[in-house]
Short mmCIF file of C-alpha atoms and ligand atoms in Angstrom, two decimals:
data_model
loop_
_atom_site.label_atom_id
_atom_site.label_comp_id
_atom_site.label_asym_id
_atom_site.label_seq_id
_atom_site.Cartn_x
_atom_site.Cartn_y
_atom_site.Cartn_z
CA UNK A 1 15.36 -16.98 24.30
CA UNK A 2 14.21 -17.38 20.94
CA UNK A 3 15.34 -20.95 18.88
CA UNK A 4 16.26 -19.09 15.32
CA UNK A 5 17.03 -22.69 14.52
CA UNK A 6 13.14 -23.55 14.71
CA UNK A 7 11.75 -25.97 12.04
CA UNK A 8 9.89 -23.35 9.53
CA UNK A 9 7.00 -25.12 8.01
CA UNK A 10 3.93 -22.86 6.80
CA UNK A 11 1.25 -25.64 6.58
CA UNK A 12 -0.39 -24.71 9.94
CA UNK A 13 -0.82 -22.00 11.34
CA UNK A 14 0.84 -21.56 14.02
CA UNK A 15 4.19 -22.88 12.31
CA UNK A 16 3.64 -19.78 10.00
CA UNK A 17 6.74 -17.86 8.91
CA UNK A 18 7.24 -13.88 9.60
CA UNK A 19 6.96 -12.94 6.23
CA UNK A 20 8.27 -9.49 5.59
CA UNK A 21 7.27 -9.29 2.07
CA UNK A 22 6.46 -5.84 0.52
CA UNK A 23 3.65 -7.43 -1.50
CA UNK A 24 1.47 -9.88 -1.69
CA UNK A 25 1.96 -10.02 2.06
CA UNK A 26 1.08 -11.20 5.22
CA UNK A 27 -2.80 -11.26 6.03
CA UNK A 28 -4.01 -11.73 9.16
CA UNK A 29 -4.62 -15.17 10.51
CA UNK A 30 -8.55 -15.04 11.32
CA UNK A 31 -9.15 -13.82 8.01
CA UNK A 32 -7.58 -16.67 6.17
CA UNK A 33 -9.13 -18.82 8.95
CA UNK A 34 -12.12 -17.01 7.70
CA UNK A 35 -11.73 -17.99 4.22
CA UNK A 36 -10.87 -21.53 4.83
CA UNK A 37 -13.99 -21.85 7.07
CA UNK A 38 -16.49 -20.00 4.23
CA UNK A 39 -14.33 -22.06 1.27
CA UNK A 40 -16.67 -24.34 0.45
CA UNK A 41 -20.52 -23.31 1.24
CA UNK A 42 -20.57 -19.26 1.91
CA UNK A 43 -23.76 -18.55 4.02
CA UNK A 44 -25.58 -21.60 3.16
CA UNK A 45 -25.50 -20.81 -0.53
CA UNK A 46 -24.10 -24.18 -1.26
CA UNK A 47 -21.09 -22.03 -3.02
CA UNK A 48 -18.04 -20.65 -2.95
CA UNK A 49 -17.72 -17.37 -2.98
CA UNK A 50 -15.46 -17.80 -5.83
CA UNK A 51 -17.80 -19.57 -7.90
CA UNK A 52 -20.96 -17.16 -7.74
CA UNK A 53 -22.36 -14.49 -9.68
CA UNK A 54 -21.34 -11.37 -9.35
CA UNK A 55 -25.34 -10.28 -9.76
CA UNK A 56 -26.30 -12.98 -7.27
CA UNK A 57 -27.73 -11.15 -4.21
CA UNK A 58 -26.15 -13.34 -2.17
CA UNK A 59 -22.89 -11.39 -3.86
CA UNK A 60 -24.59 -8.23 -4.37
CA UNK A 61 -24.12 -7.74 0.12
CA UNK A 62 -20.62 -8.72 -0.44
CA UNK A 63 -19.64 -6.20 -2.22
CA UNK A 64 -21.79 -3.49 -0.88
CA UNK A 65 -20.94 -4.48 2.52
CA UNK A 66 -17.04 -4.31 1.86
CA UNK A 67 -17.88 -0.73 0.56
CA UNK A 68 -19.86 0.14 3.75
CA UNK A 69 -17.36 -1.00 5.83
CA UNK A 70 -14.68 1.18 3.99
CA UNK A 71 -16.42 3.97 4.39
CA UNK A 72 -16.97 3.65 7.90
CA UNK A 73 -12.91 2.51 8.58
CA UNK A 74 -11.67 5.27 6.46
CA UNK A 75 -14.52 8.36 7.12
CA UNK A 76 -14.83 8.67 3.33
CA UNK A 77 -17.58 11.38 3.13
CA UNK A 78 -20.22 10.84 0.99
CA UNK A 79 -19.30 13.29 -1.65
CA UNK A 80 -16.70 10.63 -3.02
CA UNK A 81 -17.10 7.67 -5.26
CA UNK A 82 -15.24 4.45 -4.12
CA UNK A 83 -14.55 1.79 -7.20
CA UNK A 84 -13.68 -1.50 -6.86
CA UNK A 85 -11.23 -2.47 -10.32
CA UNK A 86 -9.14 -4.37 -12.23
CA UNK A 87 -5.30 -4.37 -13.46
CA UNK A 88 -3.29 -2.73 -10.14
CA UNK A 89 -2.42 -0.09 -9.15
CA UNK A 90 -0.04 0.69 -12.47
CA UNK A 91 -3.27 0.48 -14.71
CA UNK A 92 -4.13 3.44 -12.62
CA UNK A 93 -1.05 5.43 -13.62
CA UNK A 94 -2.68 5.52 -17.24
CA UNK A 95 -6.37 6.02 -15.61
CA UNK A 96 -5.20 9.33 -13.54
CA UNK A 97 -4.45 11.40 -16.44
CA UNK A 98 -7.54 10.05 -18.61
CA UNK A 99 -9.81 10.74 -15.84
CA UNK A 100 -8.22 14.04 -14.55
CA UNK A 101 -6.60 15.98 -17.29
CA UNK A 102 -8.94 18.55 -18.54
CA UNK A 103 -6.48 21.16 -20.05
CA UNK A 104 -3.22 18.87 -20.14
CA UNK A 105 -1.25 20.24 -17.46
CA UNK A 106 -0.32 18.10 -14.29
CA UNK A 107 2.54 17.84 -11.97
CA UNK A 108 4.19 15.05 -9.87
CA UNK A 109 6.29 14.82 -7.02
CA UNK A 110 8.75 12.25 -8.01
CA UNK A 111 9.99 10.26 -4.64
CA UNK A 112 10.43 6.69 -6.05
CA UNK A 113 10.08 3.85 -8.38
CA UNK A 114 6.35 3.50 -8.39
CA UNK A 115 6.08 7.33 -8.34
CA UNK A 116 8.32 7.24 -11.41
CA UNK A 117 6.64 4.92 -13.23
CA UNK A 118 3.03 7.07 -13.00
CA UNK A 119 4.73 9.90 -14.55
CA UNK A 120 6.30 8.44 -17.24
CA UNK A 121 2.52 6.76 -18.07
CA UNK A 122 1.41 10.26 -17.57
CA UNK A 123 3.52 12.30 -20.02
CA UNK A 124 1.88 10.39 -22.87
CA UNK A 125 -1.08 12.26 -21.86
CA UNK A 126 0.27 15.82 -21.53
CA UNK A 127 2.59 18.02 -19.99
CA UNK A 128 3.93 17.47 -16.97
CA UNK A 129 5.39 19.50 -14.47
CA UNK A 130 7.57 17.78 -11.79
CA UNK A 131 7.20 19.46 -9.04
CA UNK A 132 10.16 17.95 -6.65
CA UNK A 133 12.32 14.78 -7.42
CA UNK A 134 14.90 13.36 -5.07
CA UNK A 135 16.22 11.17 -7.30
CA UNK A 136 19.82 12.32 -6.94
CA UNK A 137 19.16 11.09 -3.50
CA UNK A 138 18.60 7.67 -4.20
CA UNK A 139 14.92 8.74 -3.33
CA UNK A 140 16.35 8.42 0.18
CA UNK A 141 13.74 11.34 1.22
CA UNK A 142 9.93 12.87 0.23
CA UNK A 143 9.96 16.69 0.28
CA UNK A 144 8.68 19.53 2.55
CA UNK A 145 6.07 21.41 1.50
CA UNK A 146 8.29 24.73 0.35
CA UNK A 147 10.48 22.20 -1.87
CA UNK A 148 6.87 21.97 -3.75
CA UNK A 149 6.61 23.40 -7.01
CA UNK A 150 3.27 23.16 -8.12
CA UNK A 151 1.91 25.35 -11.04
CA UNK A 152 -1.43 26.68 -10.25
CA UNK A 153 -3.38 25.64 -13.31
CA UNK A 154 -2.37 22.08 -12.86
CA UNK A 155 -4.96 19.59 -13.76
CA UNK A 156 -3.90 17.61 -10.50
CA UNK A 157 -0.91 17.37 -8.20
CA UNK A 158 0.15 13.66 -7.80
CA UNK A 159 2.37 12.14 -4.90
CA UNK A 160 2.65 8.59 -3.97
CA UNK A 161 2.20 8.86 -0.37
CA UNK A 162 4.78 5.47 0.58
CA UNK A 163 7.31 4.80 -1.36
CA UNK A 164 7.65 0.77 -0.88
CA UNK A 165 11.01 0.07 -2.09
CA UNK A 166 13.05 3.05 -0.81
CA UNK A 167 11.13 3.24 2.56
CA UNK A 168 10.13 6.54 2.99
CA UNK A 169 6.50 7.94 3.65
CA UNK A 170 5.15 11.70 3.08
CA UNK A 171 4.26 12.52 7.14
CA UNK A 172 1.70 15.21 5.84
CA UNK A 173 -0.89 15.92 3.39
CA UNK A 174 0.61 18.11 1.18
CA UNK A 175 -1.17 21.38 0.28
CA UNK A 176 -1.67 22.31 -3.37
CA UNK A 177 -2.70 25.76 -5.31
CA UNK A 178 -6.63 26.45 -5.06
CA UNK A 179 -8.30 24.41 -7.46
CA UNK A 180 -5.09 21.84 -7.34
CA UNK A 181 -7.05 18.21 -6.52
CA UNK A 182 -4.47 16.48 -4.09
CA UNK A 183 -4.23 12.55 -6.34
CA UNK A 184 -1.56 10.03 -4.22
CA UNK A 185 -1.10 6.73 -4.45
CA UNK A 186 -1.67 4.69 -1.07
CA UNK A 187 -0.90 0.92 -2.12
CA UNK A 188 1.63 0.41 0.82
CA UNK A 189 -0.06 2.58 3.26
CA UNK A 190 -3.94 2.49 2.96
CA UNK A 191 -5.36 1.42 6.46
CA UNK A 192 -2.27 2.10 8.69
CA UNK A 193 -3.64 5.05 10.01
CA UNK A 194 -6.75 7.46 9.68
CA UNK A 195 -6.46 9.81 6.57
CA UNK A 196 -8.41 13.02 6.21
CA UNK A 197 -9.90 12.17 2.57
CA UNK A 198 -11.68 15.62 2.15
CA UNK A 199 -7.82 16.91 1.59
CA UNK A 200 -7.86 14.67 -1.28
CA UNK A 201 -9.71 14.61 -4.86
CA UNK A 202 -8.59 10.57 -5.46
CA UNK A 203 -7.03 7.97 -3.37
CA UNK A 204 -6.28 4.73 -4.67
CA UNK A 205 -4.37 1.85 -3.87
CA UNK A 206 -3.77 -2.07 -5.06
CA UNK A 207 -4.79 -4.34 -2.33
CA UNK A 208 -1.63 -6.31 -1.88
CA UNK A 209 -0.24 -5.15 1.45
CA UNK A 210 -2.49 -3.75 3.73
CA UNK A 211 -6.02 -4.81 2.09
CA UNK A 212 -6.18 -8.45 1.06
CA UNK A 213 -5.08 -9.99 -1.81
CA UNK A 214 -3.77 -8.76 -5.68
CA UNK A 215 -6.76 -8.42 -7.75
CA UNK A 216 -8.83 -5.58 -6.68
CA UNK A 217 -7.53 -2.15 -6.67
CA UNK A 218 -9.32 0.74 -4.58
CA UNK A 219 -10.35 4.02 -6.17
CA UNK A 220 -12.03 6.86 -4.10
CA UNK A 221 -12.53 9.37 -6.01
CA UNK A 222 -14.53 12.61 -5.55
CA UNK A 223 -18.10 13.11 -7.57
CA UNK A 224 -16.90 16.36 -9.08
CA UNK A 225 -13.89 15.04 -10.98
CA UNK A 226 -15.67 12.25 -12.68
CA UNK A 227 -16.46 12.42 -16.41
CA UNK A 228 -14.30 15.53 -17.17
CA UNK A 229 -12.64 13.88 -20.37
CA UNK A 230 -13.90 12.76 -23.75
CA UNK A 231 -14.62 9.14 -23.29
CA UNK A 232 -15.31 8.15 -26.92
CA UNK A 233 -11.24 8.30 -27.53
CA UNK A 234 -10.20 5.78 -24.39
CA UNK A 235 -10.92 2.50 -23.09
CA UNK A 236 -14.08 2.42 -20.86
CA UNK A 237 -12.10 -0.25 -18.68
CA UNK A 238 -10.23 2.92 -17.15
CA UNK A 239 -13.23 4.90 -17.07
CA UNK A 240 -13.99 6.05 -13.77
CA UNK A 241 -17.25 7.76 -14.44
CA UNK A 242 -18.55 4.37 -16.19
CA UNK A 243 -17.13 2.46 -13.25
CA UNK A 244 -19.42 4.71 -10.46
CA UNK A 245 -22.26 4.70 -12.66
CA UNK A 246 -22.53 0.70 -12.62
CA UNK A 247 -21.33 0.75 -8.99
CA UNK A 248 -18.14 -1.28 -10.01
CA UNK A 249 -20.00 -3.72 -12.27
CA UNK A 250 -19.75 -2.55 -15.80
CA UNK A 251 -17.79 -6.11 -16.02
CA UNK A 252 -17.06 -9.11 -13.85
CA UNK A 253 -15.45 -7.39 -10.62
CA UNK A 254 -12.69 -9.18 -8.59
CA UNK A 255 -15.26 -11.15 -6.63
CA UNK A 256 -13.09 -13.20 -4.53
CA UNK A 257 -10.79 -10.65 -3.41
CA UNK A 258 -12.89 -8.08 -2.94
CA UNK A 259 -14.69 -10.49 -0.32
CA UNK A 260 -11.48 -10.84 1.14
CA UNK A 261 -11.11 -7.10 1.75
CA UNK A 262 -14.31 -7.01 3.51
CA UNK A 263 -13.16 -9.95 6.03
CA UNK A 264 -10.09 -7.76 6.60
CA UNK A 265 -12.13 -5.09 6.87
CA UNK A 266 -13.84 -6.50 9.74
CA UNK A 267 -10.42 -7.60 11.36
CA UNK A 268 -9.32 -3.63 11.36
CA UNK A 269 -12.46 -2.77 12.75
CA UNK A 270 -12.20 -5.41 15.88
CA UNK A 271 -8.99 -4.32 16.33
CA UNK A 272 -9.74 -0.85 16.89
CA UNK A 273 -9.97 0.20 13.37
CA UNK A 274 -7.21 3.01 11.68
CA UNK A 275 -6.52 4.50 14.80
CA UNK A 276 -5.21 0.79 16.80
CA UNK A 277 -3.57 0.45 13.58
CA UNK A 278 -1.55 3.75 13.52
CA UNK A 279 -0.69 3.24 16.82
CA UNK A 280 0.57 -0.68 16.11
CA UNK A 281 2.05 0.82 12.85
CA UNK A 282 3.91 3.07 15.09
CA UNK A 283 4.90 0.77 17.79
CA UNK A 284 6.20 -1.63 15.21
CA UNK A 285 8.82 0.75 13.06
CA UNK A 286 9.67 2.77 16.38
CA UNK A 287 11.13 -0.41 17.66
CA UNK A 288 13.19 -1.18 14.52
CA UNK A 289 14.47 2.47 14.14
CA UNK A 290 15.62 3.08 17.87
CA UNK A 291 17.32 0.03 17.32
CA UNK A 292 18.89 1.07 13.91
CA UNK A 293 19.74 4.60 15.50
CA UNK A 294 21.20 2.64 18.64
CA UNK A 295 24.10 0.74 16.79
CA UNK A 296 26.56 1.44 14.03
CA UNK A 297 26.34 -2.33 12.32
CA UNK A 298 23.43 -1.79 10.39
CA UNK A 299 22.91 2.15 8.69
CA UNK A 300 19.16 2.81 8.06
CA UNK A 301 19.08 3.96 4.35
CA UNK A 302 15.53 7.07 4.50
CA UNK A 303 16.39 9.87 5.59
CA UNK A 304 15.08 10.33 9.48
CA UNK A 305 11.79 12.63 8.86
CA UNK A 306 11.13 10.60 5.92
CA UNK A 307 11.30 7.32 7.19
CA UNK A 308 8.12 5.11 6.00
CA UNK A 309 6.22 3.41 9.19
CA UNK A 310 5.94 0.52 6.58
CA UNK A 311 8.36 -0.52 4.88
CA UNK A 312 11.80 0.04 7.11
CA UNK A 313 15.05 0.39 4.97
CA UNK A 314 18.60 -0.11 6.11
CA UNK A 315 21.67 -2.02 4.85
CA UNK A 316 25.35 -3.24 6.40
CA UNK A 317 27.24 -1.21 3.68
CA UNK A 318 28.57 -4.55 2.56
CA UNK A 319 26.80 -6.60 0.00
CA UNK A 320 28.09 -10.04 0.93
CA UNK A 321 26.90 -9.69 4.35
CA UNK A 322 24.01 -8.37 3.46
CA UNK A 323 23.13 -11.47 1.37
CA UNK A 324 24.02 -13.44 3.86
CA UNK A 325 21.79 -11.43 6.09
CA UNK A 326 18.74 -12.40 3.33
CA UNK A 327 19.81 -16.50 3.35
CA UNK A 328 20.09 -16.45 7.34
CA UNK A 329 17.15 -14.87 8.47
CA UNK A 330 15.33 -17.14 6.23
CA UNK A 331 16.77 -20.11 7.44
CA UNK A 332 15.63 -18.55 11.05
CA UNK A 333 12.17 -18.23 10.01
CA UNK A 334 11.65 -15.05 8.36
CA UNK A 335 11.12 -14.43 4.46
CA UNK A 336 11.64 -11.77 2.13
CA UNK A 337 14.33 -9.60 3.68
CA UNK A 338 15.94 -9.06 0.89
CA UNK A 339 15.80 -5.50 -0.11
CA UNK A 340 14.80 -4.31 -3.77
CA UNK A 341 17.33 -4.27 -5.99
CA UNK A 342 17.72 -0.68 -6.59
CA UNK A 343 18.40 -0.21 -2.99
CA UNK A 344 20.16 -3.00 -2.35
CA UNK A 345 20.66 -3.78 1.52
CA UNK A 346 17.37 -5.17 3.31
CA UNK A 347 13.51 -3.82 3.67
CA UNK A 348 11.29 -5.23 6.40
CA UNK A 349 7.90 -4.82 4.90
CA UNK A 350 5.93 -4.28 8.61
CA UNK A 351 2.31 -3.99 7.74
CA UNK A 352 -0.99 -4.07 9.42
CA UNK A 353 -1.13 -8.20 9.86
CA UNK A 354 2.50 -8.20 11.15
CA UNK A 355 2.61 -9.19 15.02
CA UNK A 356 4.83 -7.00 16.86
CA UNK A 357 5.97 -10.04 18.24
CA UNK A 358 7.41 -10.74 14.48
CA UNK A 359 9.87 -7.19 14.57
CA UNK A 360 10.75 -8.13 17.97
CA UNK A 361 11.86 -11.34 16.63
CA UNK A 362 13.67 -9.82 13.79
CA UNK A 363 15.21 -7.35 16.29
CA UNK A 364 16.69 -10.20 18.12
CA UNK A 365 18.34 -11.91 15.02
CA UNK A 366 19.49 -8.88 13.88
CA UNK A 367 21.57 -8.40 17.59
CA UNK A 368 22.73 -11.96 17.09
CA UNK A 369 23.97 -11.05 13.36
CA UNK A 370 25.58 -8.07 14.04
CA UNK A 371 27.42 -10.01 17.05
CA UNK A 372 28.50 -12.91 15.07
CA UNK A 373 29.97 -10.67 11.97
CA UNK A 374 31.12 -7.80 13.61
C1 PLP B 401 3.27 2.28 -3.84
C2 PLP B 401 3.02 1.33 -4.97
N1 PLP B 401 2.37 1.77 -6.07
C3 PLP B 401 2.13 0.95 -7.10
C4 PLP B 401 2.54 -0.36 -7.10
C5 PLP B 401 2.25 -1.23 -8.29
O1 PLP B 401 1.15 -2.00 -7.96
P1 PLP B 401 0.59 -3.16 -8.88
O2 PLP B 401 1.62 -4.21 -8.90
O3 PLP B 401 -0.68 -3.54 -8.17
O4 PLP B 401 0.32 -2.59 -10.22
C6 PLP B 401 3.19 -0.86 -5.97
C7 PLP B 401 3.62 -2.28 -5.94
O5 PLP B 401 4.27 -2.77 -5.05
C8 PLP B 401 3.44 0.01 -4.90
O6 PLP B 401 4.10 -0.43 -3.80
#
């Protein structure tokens, strides 16, 4: 039996809280362990890594290491460019169309807040097309591929590949005109399962969920689509081509968290790398949807062949029991239930460091809950 009434303290480790935040969020355990160990002398350097330069060569194999080891996790072929930057993943909303829009035209699949947001940073670039919204829906759904509209002389089709706060994940790389490069945004996905980049001409994502910490935001961008734009009129800070050509140190880089990505770099690749993770990401939601599906209390809120292996929506249909759902399961040792509030309800943000062992404990409140306020 598990004791919901346990004392919750997070100052060691293993009193930590399940903490099903959708971001910052839970990292895994030997990293931080990692990071608390290499705190105050990294390698002998008598440093932090916080407090070195970034030109040091003691920094210099940080960085390049991280990048090795993403290539290897992720099977990024060599043909593509991967950047290391600044200012999240929404600075990259504004980057896309600077980078990518060579004749003006681009279209976007619009399946969500964050999605949403990109566009609207994109139509002060151009024109854009959207190519499939399901916004009457609540965004409670991404498309198939014959609900795509996408002109063939766009600049770029864009699609952001989980949708965090509504819970709902594109199951397929979508296929665009001849010509079309494929651009989605990975923030709450990167890492949970292998992705066949070649189908893609940019993948980026902000660290925060499944990487490390905020602060460093991945690009990977293919060689051919770099420099298409007259740079003279925009800031080089978004400048892609800049940003390859000084191998992510035009400027001071994120040192510190890009160090962390390489640590949990090393974690995905001990545990089996994209494909253990898949399968964990898999093992994790399949659990907390056969139990949604297997009971009438609780009413999952994506639609079924949508539904994000990430971030898992549902709600009770009524709002006071859903807060109470929030306050309760925090008092029993899990945090950040609460779901966004354009959804409402509750999100369990299940990503890579997330124990299964944490969604079976959730599972178990959530039987005790729906018992006690039936
Ligand atoms: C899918 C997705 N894209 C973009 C963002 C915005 O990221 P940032 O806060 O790093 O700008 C988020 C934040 O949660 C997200 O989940």
């Amino acid at each position: 039996m598990l004791n919901f009434e346990r004392q919750v303290t997070i100052t060691m480790a293993d009193n930590r809280i399940y903490n099903f935040s959708a971001g910052p969020s839970m990292l895994p355990v030997p990293v931080l362990e990692r990071c608390a160990s290499e705190m105050l002398n990294y390698k002998s350097s008598g440093m932090s890594v916080m407090e070195m330069s970034h030109r040091s060569k003691v920094y210099d194999a940080v960085i390049k290491e991280t990048e090795a080891r993403l290539r290897r996790v992720l099977s990024i072929p060599e043909n593509y460019k991967v950047l290391f930057l600044q200012g999240g993943a929404t600075t990259q909303f504004a980057a896309i169309p600077m980078n990518l829009m060579k004749t003006g035209k681009a279209d976007y699949a619009l399946t969500g807040n964050f999605a949403n947001n990109a566009y609207k940073e994109a139509k002060k670039f151009g024109d854009i097309h959207v190519a499939f919204s399901s916004k009457e829906g609540n965004f409670n759904r991404v498309p198939t591929q014959a609900e795509l509209d996408i002109r063939p002389d766009a600049d770029y089709f864009y699609i952001c590949a989980n949708n965090t706060i509504y819970g709902t994940e594109w199951q397929y790389d979508p296929e665009t005109p001849a010509g079309v490069p494929l651009v989605a945004d990975m923030s709450s996905n990167i890492l949970s399962k292998p992705v066949d980049i070649s189908k893609y001409g940019v993948i980026y994502a902000g660290a925060q969920k499944n990487m490390g910490p905020a602060g460093v935001t991945v690009v990977i961008v293919r060689e051919d689509l770099l420099g298409n734009y007259p740079l003279e009129k925009y800031p080089v800070m978004l400048d892609w081509k800049t940003m390859a050509e000084k191998d992510s140190m035009y400027n001071t880089p994120p040192t510190y968290a890009i160090y962390v990505l390489g640590l949990v770099l090393e974690w995905v690749e001990e545990q089996g790398g994209v494909d253990a993770m898949r399968k964990l990401a898999e093992k994790r939601s399949s659990l907390l949807y056969d139990y949604l599906d297997s009971q009438d209390f609780y009413k999952a809120v994506a639609e079924k062949a949508s539904r994000s292996h990430m971030n898992v929506t549902f709600r009770t249909g009524n709002d006071e029991l859903d807060a109470k759902f929030a306050k309760e399961s925090a008092a029993a040792g899990m945090s950040n239930l609460k779901g966004h509030r354009s959804v409402g309800g509750m999100r369990a943000s299940i990503y890579n460091a997330m124990p299964v062992e944490g969604v079976e404990y959730l599972i178990d409140f959530m039987k005790k809950f729906a018992e006690e306020n039936k």
